CSV table of C-alpha atoms in Angstrom, one decimal:
chain,number,residue,atom,x,y,z
P,1,MET,CA,-53.8,-14.0,16.9
P,2,ASP,CA,-51.9,-17.3,18.2
P,3,ILE,CA,-50.0,-19.1,14.9
P,4,ARG,CA,-50.6,-22.3,16.6
P,5,LYS,CA,-54.3,-21.8,15.7
P,6,LEU,CA,-53.4,-21.5,12.7
P,7,LYS,CA,-51.9,-24.3,12.2
P,8,TYR,CA,-54.5,-26.2,13.9
P,9,PHE,CA,-56.9,-25.2,11.6
P,10,ILE,CA,-55.2,-25.3,8.7
P,11,THR,CA,-54.5,-29.6,9.6
P,12,VAL,CA,-58.2,-30.1,10.6
P,13,ALA,CA,-59.5,-28.3,7.1
P,14,GLU,CA,-57.1,-30.7,5.4
P,15,GLU,CA,-57.9,-33.9,7.3
P,16,LEU,CA,-61.7,-32.6,7.5
P,17,HIS,CA,-61.7,-35.1,10.3
P,18,PHE,CA,-61.1,-33.5,14.3
P,19,ASN,CA,-59.8,-37.6,15.5
P,20,ARG,CA,-57.3,-37.4,12.1
P,21,ALA,CA,-56.1,-34.0,13.0
P,22,ALA,CA,-55.7,-34.4,16.5
P,23,GLU,CA,-53.7,-37.6,16.2
P,24,LYS,CA,-51.6,-35.5,13.2
P,25,LEU,CA,-50.7,-32.7,16.0
P,26,ASN,CA,-50.3,-35.3,18.7
P,27,MET,CA,-53.1,-33.8,20.9
P,28,THR,CA,-56.3,-35.1,22.0
P,29,GLN,CA,-59.5,-34.2,20.1
P,30,PRO,CA,-61.6,-31.9,22.8
P,31,PRO,CA,-58.8,-29.4,23.2
P,32,LEU,CA,-58.3,-28.9,19.2
P,33,SER,CA,-61.9,-28.4,18.6
P,34,GLN,CA,-61.6,-25.6,21.6
P,35,GLN,CA,-59.1,-24.2,19.8
P,36,ILE,CA,-60.8,-23.9,16.6
P,37,GLN,CA,-64.2,-22.6,18.6
P,38,ASN,CA,-61.9,-20.3,19.9
P,39,LEU,CA,-60.4,-19.0,16.8
P,40,GLU,CA,-63.8,-18.8,14.9
P,41,GLU,CA,-65.0,-16.6,18.1
P,42,GLU,CA,-61.9,-14.4,17.6
P,43,ILE,CA,-62.7,-13.7,13.9
P,44,GLY,CA,-66.2,-13.9,14.3
P,45,VAL,CA,-67.4,-16.2,11.3
P,46,GLN,CA,-67.7,-19.8,11.4
P,47,LEU,CA,-65.0,-21.8,9.4
P,48,LEU,CA,-66.2,-25.3,9.5
P,49,GLU,CA,-69.4,-26.9,9.2
P,50,ARG,CA,-69.6,-29.7,11.7
P,51,SER,CA,-71.7,-33.0,12.1
P,52,LYS,CA,-71.9,-36.4,13.9
P,53,ARG,CA,-70.0,-37.9,10.2
P,54,THR,CA,-68.7,-34.8,8.5
P,55,VAL,CA,-66.8,-31.8,8.5
P,56,LEU,CA,-66.6,-29.3,5.8
P,57,LEU,CA,-65.3,-25.7,5.1
P,58,THR,CA,-67.5,-23.2,4.8
P,59,PRO,CA,-66.8,-20.3,2.2
P,60,ALA,CA,-65.3,-18.4,4.5
P,61,GLY,CA,-63.1,-21.2,6.0
P,62,GLU,CA,-62.2,-22.0,2.1
P,63,VAL,CA,-60.8,-18.3,2.1
P,64,PHE,CA,-59.3,-18.1,5.4
P,65,LEU,CA,-57.8,-21.5,4.6
P,66,ASN,CA,-55.6,-19.8,1.8
P,67,GLU,CA,-54.7,-17.0,4.0
P,68,ALA,CA,-53.9,-19.2,6.6
P,69,ARG,CA,-51.1,-20.9,4.3
P,70,ARG,CA,-49.9,-17.9,3.3
P,71,ILE,CA,-49.2,-16.5,6.3
P,72,VAL,CA,-47.6,-19.8,8.0
P,73,ARG,CA,-45.6,-20.2,4.9
P,74,GLN,CA,-44.6,-16.6,4.9
P,75,LEU,CA,-43.8,-16.6,9.2
P,76,GLU,CA,-41.7,-19.5,8.3
P,77,GLN,CA,-39.7,-18.1,5.5
P,78,SER,CA,-39.0,-15.1,7.7
P,79,ILE,CA,-38.0,-17.0,10.7
P,80,GLU,CA,-35.4,-19.1,7.9
P,81,LYS,CA,-34.1,-15.6,6.2
P,82,THR,CA,-33.3,-14.8,10.0
P,83,ARG,CA,-31.5,-17.4,11.2
P,84,LEU,CA,-29.9,-18.0,8.4
P,85,ALA,CA,-28.7,-14.0,8.5
P,86,GLY,CA,-27.9,-14.9,12.3
P,87,GLU,CA,-25.2,-17.3,10.8
P,88,GLY,CA,-24.0,-15.1,8.1
P,89,MET,CA,-25.1,-17.8,5.3
P,90,VAL,CA,-27.2,-14.5,3.8
P,91,GLY,CA,-26.8,-11.0,3.3
P,92,GLN,CA,-24.2,-8.3,1.6
P,93,LEU,CA,-20.3,-8.4,1.9
P,94,SER,CA,-18.6,-5.0,0.1
P,95,ILE,CA,-15.0,-5.8,-0.3
P,96,ALA,CA,-12.6,-3.5,-1.8
P,97,PHE,CA,-8.8,-4.3,-3.1
P,98,VAL,CA,-5.7,-2.4,-4.6
P,99,ASP,CA,-5.6,-3.5,-7.7
P,100,SER,CA,-2.3,-5.2,-7.5
P,101,ALA,CA,-4.0,-7.8,-5.1
P,102,SER,CA,-6.5,-8.8,-7.7
P,103,GLY,CA,-4.7,-11.7,-8.6
P,104,GLU,CA,-4.9,-15.4,-7.7
P,105,TRP,CA,-4.7,-15.2,-4.2
P,106,LEU,CA,-7.8,-13.3,-3.7
P,107,VAL,CA,-9.7,-14.7,-6.7
P,108,ARG,CA,-9.1,-18.1,-4.8
P,109,LEU,CA,-10.6,-16.6,-1.4
P,110,LEU,CA,-13.3,-15.3,-3.0
P,111,ARG,CA,-14.1,-18.8,-5.2
P,112,ILE,CA,-14.1,-20.6,-1.7
P,113,PHE,CA,-16.3,-17.9,-0.2
P,114,ARG,CA,-18.8,-17.7,-2.9
P,115,GLU,CA,-18.8,-22.0,-2.8
P,116,LEU,CA,-19.7,-21.9,1.5
P,117,TYR,CA,-22.0,-18.8,1.7
P,118,PRO,CA,-23.9,-18.6,-2.4
P,119,GLN,CA,-26.4,-16.8,-1.4
P,120,VAL,CA,-24.4,-14.3,0.4
P,121,GLN,CA,-23.9,-11.3,-1.9
P,122,LEU,CA,-20.5,-9.7,-2.5
P,123,ILE,CA,-20.0,-6.7,-3.5
P,124,LEU,CA,-16.6,-5.7,-5.3
P,125,ARG,CA,-14.7,-2.0,-5.8
P,126,GLU,CA,-11.5,-1.6,-6.8
P,127,MET,CA,-10.2,1.4,-4.5
P,128,THR,CA,-6.5,2.8,-3.6
P,129,SER,CA,-5.3,2.5,0.3
P,130,ALA,CA,-6.4,5.3,1.0
P,131,GLU,CA,-9.6,5.7,0.1
P,132,GLN,CA,-10.4,2.2,1.6
P,133,ILE,CA,-9.7,3.2,4.9
P,134,GLN,CA,-11.9,6.4,4.6
P,135,ALA,CA,-14.6,4.0,3.4
P,136,LEU,CA,-13.9,1.7,6.4
P,137,GLN,CA,-14.4,5.0,8.9
P,138,ASP,CA,-17.4,5.7,6.7
P,139,GLY,CA,-19.0,2.2,6.9
P,140,THR,CA,-19.2,2.1,3.2
P,141,ILE,CA,-17.2,-1.3,2.8
P,142,HIS,CA,-16.6,-4.4,5.2
P,143,PHE,CA,-13.6,-5.5,4.2
P,144,GLY,CA,-10.3,-3.8,2.4
P,145,PHE,CA,-6.7,-5.2,1.1
P,146,VAL,CA,-4.7,-1.8,1.5
P,147,ARG,CA,-0.8,-1.6,1.2
P,148,TYR,CA,-0.3,0.1,4.2
P,149,SER,CA,-1.8,0.1,7.8
P,150,GLU,CA,-3.1,3.5,9.1
P,151,PRO,CA,-3.9,3.6,13.0
P,152,VAL,CA,-7.5,4.6,12.5
P,153,LYS,CA,-10.6,4.1,15.6
P,154,HIS,CA,-12.2,0.9,15.1
P,155,VAL,CA,-10.2,-0.5,12.1
P,156,ARG,CA,-8.3,-3.4,12.7
P,157,TYR,CA,-5.0,-4.8,10.2
P,158,GLN,CA,-4.1,-8.1,9.6
P,159,THR,CA,-0.9,-8.9,7.3
P,160,VAL,CA,-2.1,-11.6,4.2
P,161,GLN,CA,0.9,-11.2,1.9
P,162,HIS,CA,4.3,-10.3,1.9
P,163,GLU,CA,6.4,-9.3,-1.2
P,164,SER,CA,9.1,-8.2,-3.0
P,165,LEU,CA,9.4,-5.3,-5.8
P,166,ILE,CA,10.5,-5.6,-9.0
P,167,ALA,CA,11.3,-3.7,-12.0
P,168,VAL,CA,8.9,-3.1,-15.4
P,169,LEU,CA,10.9,-2.0,-18.7
P,170,PRO,CA,10.1,-1.8,-22.0
P,171,GLU,CA,10.3,-5.1,-24.2
P,172,ASP,CA,13.4,-3.2,-26.3
P,173,HIS,CA,14.9,-1.6,-23.3
P,174,ALA,CA,18.6,-2.9,-23.6
P,175,LEU,CA,18.6,-4.4,-20.1
P,176,ALA,CA,15.4,-6.3,-21.1
P,177,LEU,CA,17.0,-9.9,-21.7
P,178,LYS,CA,18.6,-9.7,-18.4
P,179,SER,CA,17.1,-12.3,-16.0
P,180,GLU,CA,17.8,-9.2,-13.0
P,181,VAL,CA,18.6,-5.8,-13.1
P,182,SER,CA,20.1,-3.6,-10.7
P,183,ILE,CA,18.5,-0.6,-9.1
P,184,ARG,CA,21.7,1.7,-10.1
P,185,ASN,CA,21.5,0.7,-13.7
P,186,LEU,CA,18.1,2.5,-13.7
P,187,ALA,CA,19.7,5.7,-12.1
P,188,ALA,CA,19.6,7.7,-15.3
P,189,GLU,CA,15.9,6.5,-16.0
P,190,ALA,CA,12.7,8.0,-16.4
P,191,PHE,CA,10.5,7.0,-13.5
P,192,ILE,CA,6.5,6.2,-13.4
P,193,LEU,CA,5.1,5.8,-10.0
P,194,PHE,CA,2.5,5.6,-7.9
P,195,PRO,CA,1.2,9.2,-6.3
P,196,ARG,CA,2.6,9.4,-2.9
P,197,GLN,CA,-0.9,11.2,-1.6
P,198,PHE,CA,-2.5,8.1,-2.3
P,199,GLY,CA,-0.3,5.6,-0.3
P,200,ALA,CA,2.7,7.8,1.2
P,201,PRO,CA,3.8,4.1,2.9
P,202,PHE,CA,4.2,2.4,-0.1
P,203,TYR,CA,5.7,5.4,-1.9
P,204,ASP,CA,8.4,5.8,0.6
P,205,GLN,CA,9.6,2.1,0.5
P,206,ILE,CA,10.0,2.7,-2.8
P,207,MET,CA,12.1,6.1,-2.8
P,208,GLN,CA,14.0,4.6,0.4
P,209,PHE,CA,15.2,1.6,-1.7
P,210,CYS,CA,16.3,4.0,-4.0
P,211,LYS,CA,18.1,6.3,-2.0
P,212,ASN,CA,19.5,3.2,-0.2
P,213,HIS,CA,21.4,2.3,-3.4
P,214,GLU,CA,22.3,5.8,-4.3
P,215,VAL,CA,19.6,6.6,-6.9
P,216,ASP,CA,17.2,9.3,-7.3
P,217,PRO,CA,14.4,8.6,-9.4
P,218,LYS,CA,13.5,11.2,-11.8
P,219,VAL,CA,9.3,10.9,-11.8
P,220,VAL,CA,8.4,12.1,-15.0
P,221,GLN,CA,4.8,10.5,-14.9
P,222,GLU,CA,2.3,9.5,-11.7
P,223,ALA,CA,-0.4,6.7,-12.1
P,224,VAL,CA,-2.6,5.4,-9.5
P,225,GLN,CA,-3.5,2.2,-10.9
P,226,MET,CA,-0.6,-0.8,-11.4
P,227,SER,CA,-2.4,-1.7,-14.2
P,228,THR,CA,-2.0,2.2,-15.8
P,229,ILE,CA,1.4,1.7,-14.9
P,230,VAL,CA,2.4,-1.3,-16.9
P,231,ASN,CA,0.7,0.3,-19.8
P,232,LEU,CA,2.5,3.5,-19.6
P,233,VAL,CA,5.7,1.4,-19.6
P,234,ALA,CA,4.8,-0.3,-22.9
P,235,ALA,CA,3.7,3.0,-24.1
P,236,GLY,CA,7.5,4.0,-23.8
P,237,MET,CA,6.8,6.7,-20.7
P,238,GLY,CA,9.3,5.2,-18.9
P,239,ILE,CA,9.9,2.6,-16.2
P,240,SER,CA,8.9,1.8,-13.0
P,241,ILE,CA,9.3,-0.3,-9.7
P,242,ILE,CA,5.8,-2.4,-8.4
P,243,PRO,CA,4.9,-4.7,-6.2
P,244,SER,CA,5.7,-8.6,-7.6
P,245,SER,CA,1.9,-9.4,-7.7
P,246,ALA,CA,1.2,-6.7,-10.0
P,247,SER,CA,3.2,-8.9,-12.7
P,248,ILE,CA,-0.7,-10.2,-13.4
P,249,PHE,CA,-0.7,-7.0,-15.3
P,250,GLU,CA,1.4,-8.7,-17.9
P,251,ARG,CA,1.3,-7.5,-21.2
P,252,LYS,CA,2.6,-7.4,-24.6
P,253,GLY,CA,5.6,-4.7,-25.0
P,254,VAL,CA,6.6,-4.9,-21.1
P,255,VAL,CA,9.4,-7.4,-19.2
P,256,PHE,CA,9.2,-7.7,-15.7
P,257,LEU,CA,12.4,-8.2,-13.5
P,258,PRO,CA,13.5,-9.2,-10.1
P,259,PHE,CA,16.3,-6.8,-8.5
P,260,GLN,CA,19.5,-7.7,-7.9
P,261,GLU,CA,19.4,-5.9,-4.5
P,262,VAL,CA,17.4,-7.2,-1.8
P,263,THR,CA,14.1,-4.9,-1.7
P,264,PRO,CA,11.5,-4.0,1.0
P,265,PHE,CA,9.3,-6.1,1.5
P,266,VAL,CA,5.7,-4.6,0.6
P,267,PRO,CA,2.7,-5.9,2.8
P,268,LEU,CA,-0.8,-6.4,2.0
P,269,PHE,CA,-3.1,-5.7,5.0
P,270,ALA,CA,-6.9,-6.9,5.2
P,271,ALA,CA,-8.5,-4.3,7.4
P,272,TRP,CA,-11.9,-4.4,8.6
P,273,ARG,CA,-14.0,-2.7,11.5
P,274,THR,CA,-14.4,-4.2,14.7
P,275,ASP,CA,-17.2,-2.5,16.1
P,276,VAL,CA,-19.5,-4.0,13.7
P,277,ASN,CA,-20.8,-7.1,14.7
P,278,GLN,CA,-22.0,-9.3,11.6
P,279,ALA,CA,-21.6,-12.7,11.4
P,280,VAL,CA,-20.9,-12.3,7.2
P,281,ILE,CA,-17.6,-10.3,8.3
P,282,ALA,CA,-16.7,-13.1,11.0
P,283,ASN,CA,-17.5,-15.9,8.3
P,284,PHE,CA,-15.0,-14.2,5.8
P,285,LEU,CA,-12.5,-13.4,8.8
P,286,SER,CA,-12.5,-17.1,9.3
P,287,LEU,CA,-11.9,-18.2,5.9
P,288,LEU,CA,-9.2,-15.2,5.2
P,289,SER,CA,-7.5,-16.5,8.7
P,290,ASN,CA,-7.4,-20.4,7.5
P,291,LEU,CA,-6.6,-19.9,4.0
P,292,ASP,CA,-3.5,-21.7,3.0
């Protein structure tokens, strides 16, 4: 059934006058009358009672009017939702991130995106870099924020941040009141580090930094989350080396100190699949690329 016939009928039923309805529809009366007649023949029931002076809805016409309005309204809503989806204004966006990236920078990015696209549902997940890269391959996330880039088919990386390494010491440590610390002064300490199997490039950066200054870290404990590492330092389990952004986990019992030595820069990459053509992903990537 032609949707135009439903709209013609609704207009005639609301006006109860063919000439007025024709004017409202920007057409002449004879074609409009013919369209209504064709509609009645198509569904096999009389919808309107016509006389020289009046047009009235039949009982069947009253039922059909309600249904026609519902159908037209639903179709218009479906078209609008489809248009919005095509523009990336509605839908879902699944974003994963390492916990040390969950600072003000990411908060600001997500806040602006929510303001621009309030009808897009954000699904946020905290995952290690290795888990994110696997999730991108599996298609279970759209975007990731990872500490290293690994060549993977259809996955692209963009550097969004560089940051230095810092030391985390218990607040009662002999060096805790210093404004900065030398890695050489930590050579005898027990270290709490991120496990290599969850991010070899990041782990190797820390170990190479130590090796460059003749320090061989004694690793007594490993923890996947930076917040856990900070808590273990606070508990007196040892000291650690973390990205500077992880200082967002500041808490009583620890101090964060920059190193006297120049540290390697720890990158943060945005990662996404290039073979998924979704407007919502393109919108997020555009915002990410233009964020100050």
